[in-house]
Amino acid sequence: MRRPGAAARLRARGQSTAVVVGAGVSGCACAAVLAGEGIHVTLLNSALDRVNLPGYGPEIVTGGSGWHEIGETMAMLPLALRQAWLSSAVAPASGEAVLIVDRRAVSIETKRALERMPGLQFRQGLVTGLRIDSRECENLQDSSDSDQGRSAKVVVETVFGEMIEADAVILAVGLGLGGRISVGADSLRGGRYGETPADGLGTALEVLGASFSQVGLEVGASFPSTVAGLVEALVETNQGSRPISTVAVRVLAGRCGSGQPVTARLLPEEVRRVLAEVFLDGPTPDDAAGGAGAEDVREAGADDLRDRNGTEDFGGHWPQFHPPAVHWSEELPIERVIVAKGADGVVVPLVSPDGRATAEIHLSPEGGRVRSAAAAGFRGKGEVSGAEGPMASRLEHTVSAQVLGTLGPDGGLTLKSGGKPPVWVTGRAAGASSYLSSLRSGALVGAEVARALSRGGGDSG
Amino acid sequence: MIPAYGEWTYDVVVVGGGHAGCEAALASARMGCRTALVTLHLDNIALMPCNPAVGGIGKGQLTREIDALGGEQGRNIDRSFIQIKMLNTSKGPAVRALRAQADKRLYEDWMKLTLTRTPGLDLVQGEAAALDVSRETIRAVKLADGRRLQTQAVVLATGTFLRGKVVIGDRSYAAGRVGELPAQHLSQSLLEAGLMLDRFQSATPPRIDGTTVDRERMALQAGGSDDLCFSHWQAPVPRRQVPCFLTHTTPETHEVVARHLHLSPLKSGSVSGKGPRYCPSIDRKLINFPEKERHPVFVEPEGVTTQEMYLQGLTTSLPVFVQELIIHATPGLERARLVRPGYAVEYDYLPPEQLSLSLQTRAVRGLFSAGQVNGTSGYEEAAAQGLMAGINAALHARNEAPFVLRRDQAYIGVLIDDLVTKGVDEPYRMFTSRAEYRLLLRHDNAAERLSSLGYSLGLLTAEQLSLVEEKQRKTKEYSDLLDAVQVKSSDATDTLLEALGTAPLEESQAAAKILRRPQVSFDDLLSLVSAEDRDRISSAPPDVVEQLAIQARYEGYIRRQMAEIRRHRATETLQIPASFDYWSLEGLTHEAKDKLDRLRPGTLGQASRIPGVSPADVSVLLVHLHRSSRDPGGTSLLTEPVPLDRRPGQTWS
């Protein structure tokens, strides 16, 4: 069933091939960078309906360096992918450094953008095996010559028995390796709720001699929407009442305690204005990366508007079919959020729109982000101030998984034996702990693999 | 044993977020019931995992009926289609139907938006792991995470997820759809509640990269007119339509399949469930129709934001490399790049003869089921059942009598009656030929047939109802007008009639009568009447003209079918007492006794449709029932003829 044909043909033409396993945040970034470098990339995902779908909530927070970090990261991405992210995001008008993405939109836009990149192809398939071609990797143990080792061929195998051969494989499997989700009383396999885990691949890596370390992640709850109309909520702070997007409540409520004003709107114009401010006149105008990004964003803004609204393809008829800000409305039903500072953090009492339920959400604004937004009523009766708490759409849960512990400085996998197969690791599987670090990791590893392949390609060409 | 971890109270809990589940949840919430929709993955609502299309012959009628009752599918596809056309325009009105190609992502987005905007409806991500049943009555749904949703009624709409397994060749893994975890626990709970389960399988064709398709080598299939749409309640919005393409398999394609047939899961035994006869895989087609030299393959876009295309007609679960060979042997697809391999899915379904006509299970009061889990295939069939199950779950929660549609009222009635009385031995798909009265159950008169029912259920507004009544009033007005207006016998008239290929007039005739001639269209008629009459008639709106033409041309047939229905209804609705003792009745075959005793049909009509019950058996029953009952009884539209739920000794409350 093995078909070396396609890869062999490409190699004969001097084009290197790569397989990216996992089309999440880091996998898409990595594949886009590789394709931009002229590498022939196959981007594999177990289900192609969830390409670049941020799995752990909609907010992109920074590690402390604010817009500088967001700008720099976005600038590392090929324009098309950057557009997909930024056209699907909003930011608080206050200028606070957080992007809140419409998860659906960024997923759809990324797939659209990547499908159009020459040399990049999607393939639906759950990867369960990984083999280094033994003929090609006799030098594998010779760790002194890493370039040699990295030029060996590698084969990934899917659950349905497909073999895909490439010069390089990049593992961007997120928390899928040995992933375990604890949600309430339930514990299920997988890196993302409801999705098939990459267990077979984990075993194959173990056999190969990779070593792992364990990570954990807490994912906050989100709440059902019973709000008719557009998603807007009111935050009452000591600065007065302000409308915010309901989805922003989760992020912003945690900041309210500090007395910062919070406002976010979902209007695209506003989004563009905010983003333009950020990238043109924001805190990093002189930064080389940010500066380059600014030009592109302005250009991208125009392109994007045309493209997303489909005026070219659909004679102006299409836009009205796009539901307004559809993807966010599920996240929170809260009409009124009154923030009061509690002894051990911020306590947010929730009142559902029909008044039938009230509850309290305890937030601890650690490091500027909300670590836990547990649904009251779920945790135990003591915390419910009404008869019932609002039902959580998605429960707070924790994900534990294995990440690949032995990574070279270039993101390349180093085996226990010291061997360096042509396998790289990126994103959460490589220890990234946020969307931004996943994006950076994807872009950096993509560039590194392209460099390695161009070096190796010279020999085998 | 799942530890309790918080408890909530609902009127209705719907399990599953597909086409059946969405309709059920919306109907229930719109009828004022506190409703929860539980799904394994909130990012996968209203997915179209197979064909990116809604409608078609038989199915399009279902969607129109769903819309006429206040369901969502029609509106939702109207908001997201990228191509729409009327099928069978050259044939009679009974078999005409709409079919639309969807942008899949947009379809999902709109459905999810509608769900989130519906007051009283909570979306809940979680695995429904067990049903809490006591004294044959549903009490609660327990989620795997420990939450307990107390409820009056549950609608099971699990699609292919109950112990789902996806298969290609000899490889398989547990999944409801590729990449998604199946529902592993619920089946056990259903068995414990006394329900039977069986296995079915279904399959989907591969998707290819549209940029690698040679469109020049295929026939272009353009969309239809701008004024087409499914819904009765919103005006059609014109948009630029996206074309589909048609190619055919060749002897080379068939040779590839034949050479690898031993690798098919059908042969290797890795699929045990029965598959659909009417949507067969390419391997199955070659087995069943070896004489056919080619089969059509429609190449259809999956949306406007993706290059992926669907290969309708190439359904297969052969190994991936064979799928590529099959595709490449097909004209126009020689260089096509495979993006998603086709695959089969095998799952538990609930043989539907365990249900009553309200879609309530007979074993557990308050437990309803709808969609693929009832052994059907197709989004339309699923949505239709979802709507009916949602309505009936809401009625049950309110302690009201169930809502049932008769076979002469709607395709929905045919669908459910077929399922419940005949059962299924393969995934059930709707065809116009399944309806006895298809001249009455037309796509164009769905609202006239059903919207007053939708209104009385609270699913349509008075405004919507008045739209339908207005159309009926206008149709009557113009119909009377056509009866009154005369076409004068004259040389000019005769010349025109002869030019149309029909006989000249002996004497003046009512315009209505002339319109009955198949050669004469409504426009032709306008040139046959006086200028003054023309002005009066030509003001008729297009939908009224359509009705006038159909009425005129098919009046005789329609009248005959109506009479037949009236005749049938007397016996059809003749009730059989729930405790009827078939074994003591002489003249019935042993098989009939066994089936009747097991299935306990509520009416003679249902009894007559049970396979194994012959017309002779029905006659025996008829004679006996007439002897023992004084009044066969009529039924109101909102009342089930006889609730099959009422087993001997049980009461409703």
Short mmCIF file of N, CA and C in Angstrom, two decimals, chain A residues 1 3 46-50 53 103-104 107-108 111-112 115-116 121-124 126 157-162 183-186 188-189 193-197 224-230 312-314 317-318 320-324 326-327 329-330 356 376-378 388-395, chain B residues 3 5-10 34 40-44 47 78-79 81-82 103 105-106 108-110 112-113 116-117 120-127 144-147 149 166-168 171-173 178-181 237-240 242 304-308 319-321 324 337-341:
data_model
loop_
_atom_site.label_atom_id
_atom_site.label_comp_id
_atom_site.label_asym_id
_atom_site.label_seq_id
_atom_site.Cartn_x
_atom_site.Cartn_y
_atom_site.Cartn_z
N MET A 1 0.82 -1.20 0.00
CA MET A 1 0.00 0.00 0.00
C MET A 1 0.86 1.26 0.00
N ARG A 3 3.11 4.14 -1.24
CA ARG A 3 3.25 4.82 -2.53
C ARG A 3 4.35 5.88 -2.44
N SER A 46 -6.67 14.97 11.66
CA SER A 46 -7.60 13.85 11.77
C SER A 46 -8.97 14.20 11.22
N ALA A 47 -9.36 15.49 11.28
CA ALA A 47 -10.62 15.92 10.69
C ALA A 47 -10.40 17.32 10.12
N LEU A 48 -10.63 17.49 8.84
CA LEU A 48 -10.32 18.78 8.20
C LEU A 48 -11.37 19.85 8.48
N ASP A 49 -12.37 19.53 9.27
CA ASP A 49 -13.34 20.57 9.66
C ASP A 49 -12.80 21.42 10.79
N ARG A 50 -11.67 21.07 11.32
CA ARG A 50 -11.16 21.81 12.48
C ARG A 50 -9.74 22.30 12.26
N LEU A 53 -8.35 25.64 14.54
CA LEU A 53 -9.45 25.99 15.45
C LEU A 53 -8.86 26.07 16.87
N ARG A 103 -13.26 32.01 16.89
CA ARG A 103 -12.59 30.74 16.61
C ARG A 103 -13.01 30.16 15.27
N ARG A 104 -14.30 30.25 14.99
CA ARG A 104 -14.81 29.72 13.72
C ARG A 104 -14.19 30.46 12.54
N SER A 107 -10.63 29.70 11.85
CA SER A 107 -10.51 28.35 11.29
C SER A 107 -10.85 28.34 9.80
N ILE A 108 -11.97 28.93 9.46
CA ILE A 108 -12.41 28.93 8.07
C ILE A 108 -11.44 29.74 7.20
N LYS A 111 -8.06 27.96 6.61
CA LYS A 111 -8.13 26.87 5.64
C LYS A 111 -8.19 27.45 4.23
N ARG A 112 -9.00 28.49 4.09
CA ARG A 112 -9.12 29.12 2.79
C ARG A 112 -7.75 29.64 2.32
N GLU A 115 -5.22 26.73 1.60
CA GLU A 115 -5.55 25.96 0.39
C GLU A 115 -5.03 26.66 -0.86
N ARG A 116 -4.92 27.99 -0.76
CA ARG A 116 -4.50 28.75 -1.93
C ARG A 116 -2.99 28.86 -2.04
N GLN A 121 -0.68 21.22 0.60
CA GLN A 121 -1.91 20.46 0.42
C GLN A 121 -2.40 19.85 1.72
N PHE A 122 -3.72 19.87 1.88
CA PHE A 122 -4.33 19.27 3.07
C PHE A 122 -4.60 17.80 2.81
N ARG A 123 -4.58 17.04 3.89
CA ARG A 123 -4.97 15.65 3.78
C ARG A 123 -5.61 15.25 5.11
N GLN A 124 -6.78 14.63 5.01
CA GLN A 124 -7.43 14.17 6.23
C GLN A 124 -6.88 12.80 6.60
N LEU A 126 -5.59 10.46 10.39
CA LEU A 126 -5.12 10.38 11.77
C LEU A 126 -3.80 9.61 11.76
N GLU A 157 2.47 7.04 8.98
CA GLU A 157 1.43 6.09 8.62
C GLU A 157 0.12 6.54 9.28
N THR A 158 -0.96 6.49 8.52
CA THR A 158 -2.25 6.87 9.10
C THR A 158 -2.98 5.64 9.59
N VAL A 159 -4.03 5.89 10.35
CA VAL A 159 -4.82 4.81 10.93
C VAL A 159 -5.42 3.93 9.83
N PHE A 160 -5.61 4.51 8.64
CA PHE A 160 -6.19 3.73 7.55
C PHE A 160 -5.12 3.11 6.66
N GLY A 161 -3.89 3.08 7.14
CA GLY A 161 -2.86 2.35 6.43
C GLY A 161 -2.16 3.11 5.31
N GLU A 162 -2.42 4.39 5.22
CA GLU A 162 -1.70 5.18 4.22
C GLU A 162 -0.29 5.41 4.71
N VAL A 183 -12.77 16.08 33.06
CA VAL A 183 -13.88 17.02 33.07
C VAL A 183 -14.93 16.49 34.03
N GLY A 184 -15.13 17.23 35.10
CA GLY A 184 -16.04 16.75 36.12
C GLY A 184 -15.63 15.37 36.58
N ALA A 185 -16.59 14.43 36.56
CA ALA A 185 -16.31 13.08 37.01
C ALA A 185 -15.70 12.23 35.91
N ASP A 186 -15.59 12.81 34.73
CA ASP A 186 -15.19 12.02 33.57
C ASP A 186 -13.71 12.22 33.26
N LEU A 188 -11.35 11.31 29.89
CA LEU A 188 -11.36 10.66 28.59
C LEU A 188 -10.06 10.94 27.85
N ARG A 189 -9.79 10.09 26.89
CA ARG A 189 -8.56 10.22 26.14
C ARG A 189 -8.69 11.38 25.17
N TYR A 193 -11.33 18.09 23.76
CA TYR A 193 -12.56 17.39 24.12
C TYR A 193 -13.28 16.86 22.88
N GLY A 194 -13.63 15.59 22.92
CA GLY A 194 -14.45 15.00 21.86
C GLY A 194 -13.69 14.56 20.63
N GLU A 195 -12.36 14.75 20.63
CA GLU A 195 -11.60 14.41 19.43
C GLU A 195 -10.68 13.22 19.68
N THR A 196 -10.43 12.49 18.60
CA THR A 196 -9.62 11.28 18.70
C THR A 196 -8.17 11.63 19.05
N PRO A 197 -7.61 10.98 20.06
CA PRO A 197 -6.23 11.26 20.43
C PRO A 197 -5.23 10.59 19.49
N PRO A 224 -23.78 28.84 28.27
CA PRO A 224 -24.75 28.88 27.18
C PRO A 224 -25.31 30.27 26.99
N SER A 225 -25.74 30.52 25.81
CA SER A 225 -26.32 31.83 25.53
C SER A 225 -27.83 31.70 25.49
N THR A 226 -28.47 32.52 26.27
CA THR A 226 -29.91 32.62 26.10
C THR A 226 -30.25 34.05 25.72
N VAL A 227 -29.23 34.77 25.27
CA VAL A 227 -29.42 36.16 24.91
C VAL A 227 -29.91 36.24 23.47
N ALA A 228 -31.03 36.87 23.28
CA ALA A 228 -31.47 37.12 21.92
C ALA A 228 -30.73 38.35 21.42
N GLY A 229 -30.50 38.40 20.16
CA GLY A 229 -29.85 39.57 19.57
C GLY A 229 -28.35 39.48 19.65
N LEU A 230 -27.71 40.59 19.45
CA LEU A 230 -26.26 40.58 19.39
C LEU A 230 -25.65 40.35 20.75
N GLU A 312 -15.93 40.07 -4.82
CA GLU A 312 -15.41 39.67 -6.13
C GLU A 312 -16.16 38.46 -6.65
N ASP A 313 -16.28 37.49 -5.78
CA ASP A 313 -16.87 36.23 -6.23
C ASP A 313 -18.39 36.30 -6.34
N PHE A 314 -18.99 37.15 -5.53
CA PHE A 314 -20.44 37.03 -5.41
C PHE A 314 -21.21 38.29 -5.72
N HIS A 317 -23.56 40.17 -3.39
CA HIS A 317 -24.73 39.56 -2.75
C HIS A 317 -24.38 38.78 -1.51
N TRP A 318 -23.15 38.35 -1.45
CA TRP A 318 -22.81 37.38 -0.45
C TRP A 318 -22.83 37.89 0.99
N GLN A 320 -24.48 39.63 3.01
CA GLN A 320 -25.65 39.57 3.88
C GLN A 320 -25.92 38.17 4.39
N PHE A 321 -25.24 37.19 3.79
CA PHE A 321 -25.45 35.83 4.24
C PHE A 321 -24.54 35.47 5.40
N HIS A 322 -23.57 36.31 5.64
CA HIS A 322 -22.69 36.00 6.75
C HIS A 322 -23.35 36.37 8.05
N PRO A 323 -23.52 35.42 8.92
CA PRO A 323 -24.13 35.77 10.20
C PRO A 323 -23.23 36.73 10.96
N PRO A 324 -23.80 37.68 11.64
CA PRO A 324 -22.98 38.64 12.36
C PRO A 324 -22.36 38.02 13.59
N VAL A 326 -21.21 35.47 14.62
CA VAL A 326 -21.96 34.29 15.05
C VAL A 326 -21.23 33.46 16.08
N HIS A 327 -19.93 33.37 15.90
CA HIS A 327 -19.23 32.31 16.60
C HIS A 327 -19.05 32.56 18.09
N SER A 329 -21.36 33.92 20.22
CA SER A 329 -22.54 34.08 21.05
C SER A 329 -22.74 32.92 22.02
N GLU A 330 -22.12 31.80 21.71
CA GLU A 330 -22.31 30.65 22.58
C GLU A 330 -21.63 30.82 23.93
N ARG A 356 -33.57 33.99 35.96
CA ARG A 356 -33.91 32.77 36.67
C ARG A 356 -32.75 32.25 37.52
N ALA A 376 -20.43 28.16 38.81
CA ALA A 376 -21.01 27.90 40.12
C ALA A 376 -22.17 26.95 39.92
N GLY A 377 -22.49 26.21 40.91
CA GLY A 377 -23.60 25.28 40.74
C GLY A 377 -23.08 23.94 40.29
N PHE A 378 -22.03 23.97 39.57
CA PHE A 378 -21.40 22.73 39.17
C PHE A 378 -20.46 22.24 40.26
N GLU A 388 -30.41 27.50 40.97
CA GLU A 388 -29.53 26.73 40.10
C GLU A 388 -28.54 27.69 39.48
N GLY A 389 -27.38 27.21 39.20
CA GLY A 389 -26.44 28.03 38.45
C GLY A 389 -26.75 27.90 36.98
N PRO A 390 -26.23 28.79 36.16
CA PRO A 390 -26.40 28.61 34.72
C PRO A 390 -25.63 27.38 34.26
N MET A 391 -26.21 26.68 33.33
CA MET A 391 -25.55 25.48 32.82
C MET A 391 -24.37 25.89 31.94
N ALA A 392 -23.24 25.30 32.21
CA ALA A 392 -22.07 25.60 31.39
C ALA A 392 -22.18 24.90 30.05
N SER A 393 -21.91 25.62 28.96
CA SER A 393 -21.85 24.99 27.65
C SER A 393 -20.70 24.03 27.59
N ARG A 394 -19.57 24.55 28.01
CA ARG A 394 -18.38 23.70 28.06
C ARG A 394 -17.85 23.80 29.47
N LEU A 395 -17.66 22.68 30.08
CA LEU A 395 -17.19 22.68 31.45
C LEU A 395 -15.73 23.04 31.52
N PRO B 3 -20.87 9.45 39.53
CA PRO B 3 -21.21 10.25 40.72
C PRO B 3 -21.96 11.53 40.34
N TYR B 5 -22.89 15.26 40.10
CA TYR B 5 -21.97 16.37 40.02
C TYR B 5 -22.73 17.61 39.59
N GLY B 6 -23.82 17.85 40.24
CA GLY B 6 -24.64 19.01 39.86
C GLY B 6 -25.88 18.55 39.13
N GLU B 7 -26.98 19.20 39.39
CA GLU B 7 -28.24 18.76 38.80
C GLU B 7 -28.99 19.96 38.23
N TRP B 8 -29.55 19.80 37.05
CA TRP B 8 -30.33 20.84 36.42
C TRP B 8 -31.67 20.27 36.00
N THR B 9 -32.65 21.11 35.83
CA THR B 9 -33.97 20.63 35.45
C THR B 9 -34.40 21.23 34.11
N TYR B 10 -34.78 20.37 33.21
CA TYR B 10 -35.30 20.79 31.91
C TYR B 10 -36.63 20.11 31.65
N ARG B 34 -38.32 24.40 28.47
CA ARG B 34 -36.90 24.59 28.79
C ARG B 34 -36.14 23.40 28.22
N LEU B 40 -21.52 16.03 21.86
CA LEU B 40 -20.14 15.68 22.21
C LEU B 40 -19.16 16.78 21.83
N HIS B 41 -19.55 17.64 20.92
CA HIS B 41 -18.59 18.63 20.44
C HIS B 41 -19.34 19.88 19.95
N LEU B 42 -19.23 20.95 20.70
CA LEU B 42 -19.99 22.16 20.35
C LEU B 42 -19.45 22.87 19.11
N ASP B 43 -18.30 22.44 18.63
CA ASP B 43 -17.82 23.04 17.38
C ASP B 43 -18.34 22.28 16.17
N ASN B 44 -19.10 21.22 16.40
CA ASN B 44 -19.59 20.40 15.29
C ASN B 44 -21.11 20.34 15.28
N LEU B 47 -23.42 19.57 11.19
CA LEU B 47 -22.46 19.22 10.16
C LEU B 47 -23.13 18.49 9.01
N ASP B 78 -31.58 28.13 2.82
CA ASP B 78 -31.72 29.35 2.02
C ASP B 78 -30.63 30.38 2.34
N ARG B 79 -30.21 30.39 3.60
CA ARG B 79 -29.19 31.35 4.00
C ARG B 79 -27.80 30.90 3.57
N PHE B 81 -27.13 28.43 0.77
CA PHE B 81 -26.89 27.68 -0.46
C PHE B 81 -26.03 28.48 -1.44
N ILE B 82 -25.30 27.73 -2.26
CA ILE B 82 -24.48 28.35 -3.29
C ILE B 82 -24.96 27.93 -4.67
N ASP B 103 -23.01 25.83 1.17
CA ASP B 103 -21.70 26.10 1.75
C ASP B 103 -21.78 25.48 3.15
N ARG B 105 -19.90 25.20 5.80
CA ARG B 105 -19.53 25.95 7.01
C ARG B 105 -20.59 26.99 7.33
N LEU B 106 -21.11 27.63 6.29
CA LEU B 106 -22.13 28.65 6.48
C LEU B 106 -23.42 28.01 7.03
N GLU B 108 -23.59 25.40 8.93
CA GLU B 108 -23.35 25.14 10.36
C GLU B 108 -23.46 26.43 11.16
N ASP B 109 -22.82 27.49 10.64
CA ASP B 109 -22.81 28.77 11.35
C ASP B 109 -24.22 29.28 11.60
N TRP B 110 -25.03 29.23 10.56
CA TRP B 110 -26.38 29.77 10.71
C TRP B 110 -27.20 28.94 11.68
N LYS B 112 -26.07 27.19 14.15
CA LYS B 112 -25.61 27.39 15.52
C LYS B 112 -26.08 28.76 16.03
N LEU B 113 -26.02 29.75 15.16
CA LEU B 113 -26.49 31.07 15.56
C LEU B 113 -27.96 31.01 15.95
N THR B 116 -28.28 29.41 19.35
CA THR B 116 -27.85 30.23 20.47
C THR B 116 -28.78 31.41 20.70
N ARG B 117 -29.53 31.78 19.68
CA ARG B 117 -30.44 32.91 19.85
C ARG B 117 -31.84 32.49 20.27
N GLY B 120 -34.52 29.96 26.03
CA GLY B 120 -34.94 28.73 26.68
C GLY B 120 -34.19 27.50 26.20
N LEU B 121 -33.19 27.71 25.37
CA LEU B 121 -32.43 26.57 24.83
C LEU B 121 -30.97 26.68 25.26
N ASP B 122 -30.50 25.69 26.01
CA ASP B 122 -29.10 25.65 26.43
C ASP B 122 -28.33 24.64 25.59
N LEU B 123 -27.17 25.04 25.14
CA LEU B 123 -26.28 24.10 24.46
C LEU B 123 -25.30 23.55 25.48
N VAL B 124 -25.17 22.25 25.52
CA VAL B 124 -24.34 21.63 26.54
C VAL B 124 -23.36 20.66 25.87
N GLN B 125 -22.08 20.87 26.10
CA GLN B 125 -21.09 19.95 25.57
C GLN B 125 -20.83 18.85 26.60
N GLY B 126 -21.00 17.63 26.18
CA GLY B 126 -20.79 16.52 27.10
C GLY B 126 -21.28 15.23 26.46
N GLU B 127 -20.91 14.14 27.07
CA GLU B 127 -21.38 12.86 26.54
C GLU B 127 -22.55 12.37 27.38
N ALA B 144 -21.50 12.00 31.17
CA ALA B 144 -20.31 11.29 31.64
C ALA B 144 -19.54 12.11 32.65
N ASP B 145 -19.65 13.45 32.57
CA ASP B 145 -18.90 14.29 33.50
C ASP B 145 -19.58 14.40 34.86
N GLY B 146 -20.74 13.75 35.00
CA GLY B 146 -21.37 13.72 36.30
C GLY B 146 -22.58 14.62 36.44
N ARG B 147 -22.81 15.48 35.46
CA ARG B 147 -24.00 16.33 35.55
C ARG B 147 -25.24 15.48 35.30
N LEU B 149 -29.22 15.84 34.17
CA LEU B 149 -30.25 16.72 33.64
C LEU B 149 -31.59 16.04 33.83
N VAL B 166 -15.43 3.88 12.37
CA VAL B 166 -15.19 4.25 10.97
C VAL B 166 -14.21 3.26 10.35
N VAL B 167 -14.45 2.99 9.07
CA VAL B 167 -13.77 1.88 8.41
C VAL B 167 -13.27 2.27 7.03
N ILE B 168 -12.04 1.93 6.72
CA ILE B 168 -11.55 1.93 5.34
C ILE B 168 -10.81 0.61 5.15
N ARG B 171 -9.06 -1.58 7.91
CA ARG B 171 -8.67 -0.78 9.07
C ARG B 171 -9.90 -0.08 9.64
N SER B 172 -9.92 0.07 10.95
CA SER B 172 -11.04 0.80 11.54
C SER B 172 -10.63 1.35 12.89
N TYR B 173 -11.37 2.35 13.35
CA TYR B 173 -11.22 2.78 14.74
C TYR B 173 -12.53 3.37 15.24
N VAL B 178 -15.04 10.64 11.33
CA VAL B 178 -13.58 10.57 11.46
C VAL B 178 -13.09 11.65 12.41
N GLY B 179 -12.19 11.25 13.30
CA GLY B 179 -11.57 12.21 14.21
C GLY B 179 -12.41 12.57 15.42
N GLU B 180 -13.63 12.05 15.53
CA GLU B 180 -14.48 12.40 16.68
C GLU B 180 -14.79 11.17 17.51
N LEU B 181 -14.71 11.34 18.81
CA LEU B 181 -15.00 10.22 19.70
C LEU B 181 -16.45 9.81 19.57
N VAL B 237 -33.31 35.43 -1.97
CA VAL B 237 -32.28 36.44 -2.13
C VAL B 237 -31.33 35.97 -3.24
N PRO B 238 -31.32 36.68 -4.36
CA PRO B 238 -30.48 36.23 -5.47
C PRO B 238 -29.01 36.31 -5.11
N ARG B 239 -28.24 35.41 -5.62
CA ARG B 239 -26.79 35.45 -5.41
C ARG B 239 -26.17 34.77 -6.62
N ARG B 240 -24.88 34.99 -6.77
CA ARG B 240 -24.23 34.32 -7.89
C ARG B 240 -24.05 32.85 -7.52
N VAL B 242 -22.83 28.90 -7.86
CA VAL B 242 -21.60 28.20 -8.19
C VAL B 242 -21.97 26.92 -8.95
N VAL B 304 -17.85 28.08 -0.56
CA VAL B 304 -17.13 29.13 -1.30
C VAL B 304 -15.81 29.47 -0.65
N THR B 305 -15.57 29.01 0.59
CA THR B 305 -14.29 29.33 1.20
C THR B 305 -13.33 28.16 1.09
N THR B 306 -13.74 27.11 0.42
CA THR B 306 -12.84 25.96 0.30
C THR B 306 -12.76 25.49 -1.14
N GLN B 307 -11.64 24.86 -1.47
CA GLN B 307 -11.47 24.29 -2.81
C GLN B 307 -11.94 22.84 -2.84
N GLU B 308 -12.30 22.30 -1.69
CA GLU B 308 -12.66 20.89 -1.66
C GLU B 308 -13.93 20.63 -2.46
N PRO B 319 -9.49 0.72 0.30
CA PRO B 319 -8.27 1.35 0.80
C PRO B 319 -7.93 2.63 0.02
N VAL B 320 -7.22 3.52 0.69
CA VAL B 320 -7.00 4.85 0.15
C VAL B 320 -6.31 4.81 -1.22
N PHE B 321 -5.34 3.93 -1.40
CA PHE B 321 -4.65 3.93 -2.69
C PHE B 321 -5.59 3.49 -3.81
N GLU B 324 -7.69 6.42 -4.85
CA GLU B 324 -6.98 7.31 -5.77
C GLU B 324 -7.01 6.75 -7.19
N ARG B 337 -6.40 15.51 -6.86
CA ARG B 337 -5.68 15.16 -5.65
C ARG B 337 -6.67 14.88 -4.53
N LEU B 338 -6.51 13.74 -3.93
CA LEU B 338 -7.40 13.33 -2.84
C LEU B 338 -7.12 14.18 -1.60
N VAL B 339 -8.15 14.71 -0.99
CA VAL B 339 -7.98 15.50 0.24
C VAL B 339 -8.53 14.73 1.45
N ARG B 340 -9.76 14.24 1.32
CA ARG B 340 -10.33 13.41 2.39
C ARG B 340 -10.71 12.07 1.79
N PRO B 341 -10.11 11.01 2.24
CA PRO B 341 -10.53 9.69 1.74
C PRO B 341 -11.98 9.40 2.13
#
